Amino acid sequence: MAKKKSRQVPAGVSAASRAEMLEAAYFARKCGLTRDEALRMIREAHGLPAVKPAESGKREH
């Protein structure tokens, strides 16, 4: 069997921990946001570097 290529994190963007992803998922459901938007807001509040969302994943309100 062929090995799966591991996902590479782009330079300057830190990977989210499991706890961050769970918190972002909860916050996203509660507030009607995407997980990327919620994670960015959480990281901004904590003073951590923000994850840049994919261009196609933007939502208009």
C-alpha positions as a Python dict, from the first residue, in 0.01 Angstrom:
ca = {
    (1, 'M'): (0, 0, 0),
    (2, 'A'): (107, 353, -69),
    (3, 'K'): (167, 587, 220),
    (4, 'K'): (-50, 893, 261),
    (5, 'K'): (131, 1220, 230),
    (6, 'S'): (129, 1405, 557),
    (7, 'R'): (-30, 1748, 560),
    (8, 'Q'): (227, 2020, 579),
    (9, 'V'): (154, 2330, 783),
    (10, 'P'): (228, 2647, 581),
    (11, 'A'): (515, 2859, 705),
    (12, 'G'): (414, 3100, 980),
    (13, 'V'): (92, 2917, 1071),
    (14, 'S'): (89, 2698, 1380),
    (15, 'A'): (-124, 2386, 1393),
    (16, 'A'): (-424, 2389, 1624),
    (17, 'S'): (-429, 2152, 1920),
    (18, 'R'): (-721, 1917, 1978),
    (19, 'A'): (-846, 2136, 2264),
    (20, 'E'): (-838, 2445, 2040),
    (21, 'M'): (-1031, 2264, 1768),
    (22, 'L'): (-1297, 2142, 2012),
    (23, 'E'): (-1337, 2491, 2159),
    (24, 'A'): (-1356, 2645, 1811),
    (25, 'A'): (-1616, 2388, 1700),
    (26, 'Y'): (-1835, 2460, 2004),
    (27, 'F'): (-1801, 2837, 1962),
    (28, 'A'): (-1874, 2809, 1588),
    (29, 'R'): (-2196, 2611, 1647),
    (30, 'K'): (-2307, 2846, 1925),
    (31, 'C'): (-2246, 3167, 1729),
    (32, 'G'): (-2314, 3051, 1370),
    (33, 'L'): (-1955, 3088, 1248),
    (34, 'T'): (-1719, 2860, 1060),
    (35, 'R'): (-1455, 2673, 1261),
    (36, 'D'): (-1182, 2878, 1095),
    (37, 'E'): (-1350, 3206, 1193),
    (38, 'A'): (-1401, 3086, 1550),
    (39, 'L'): (-1042, 2961, 1580),
    (40, 'R'): (-912, 3294, 1446),
    (41, 'M'): (-1120, 3486, 1701),
    (42, 'I'): (-1007, 3263, 1989),
    (43, 'R'): (-641, 3301, 1892),
    (44, 'E'): (-676, 3679, 1859),
    (45, 'A'): (-831, 3692, 2207),
    (46, 'H'): (-543, 3489, 2351),
    (47, 'G'): (-279, 3684, 2158),
    (48, 'L'): (-175, 3386, 1943),
    (49, 'P'): (-105, 3397, 1568),
    (50, 'A'): (-421, 3368, 1359),
    (51, 'V'): (-480, 3090, 1106),
    (52, 'K'): (-543, 3224, 757),
    (53, 'P'): (-865, 3065, 621),
    (54, 'A'): (-886, 2937, 267),
    (55, 'E'): (-1014, 3193, 17),
    (56, 'S'): (-1303, 2973, -93),
    (57, 'G'): (-1423, 2923, 266),
    (58, 'K'): (-1521, 3283, 335),
    (59, 'R'): (-1878, 3351, 441),
    (60, 'E'): (-2071, 3667, 368),
    (61, 'H'): (-2326, 3792, 624),
}
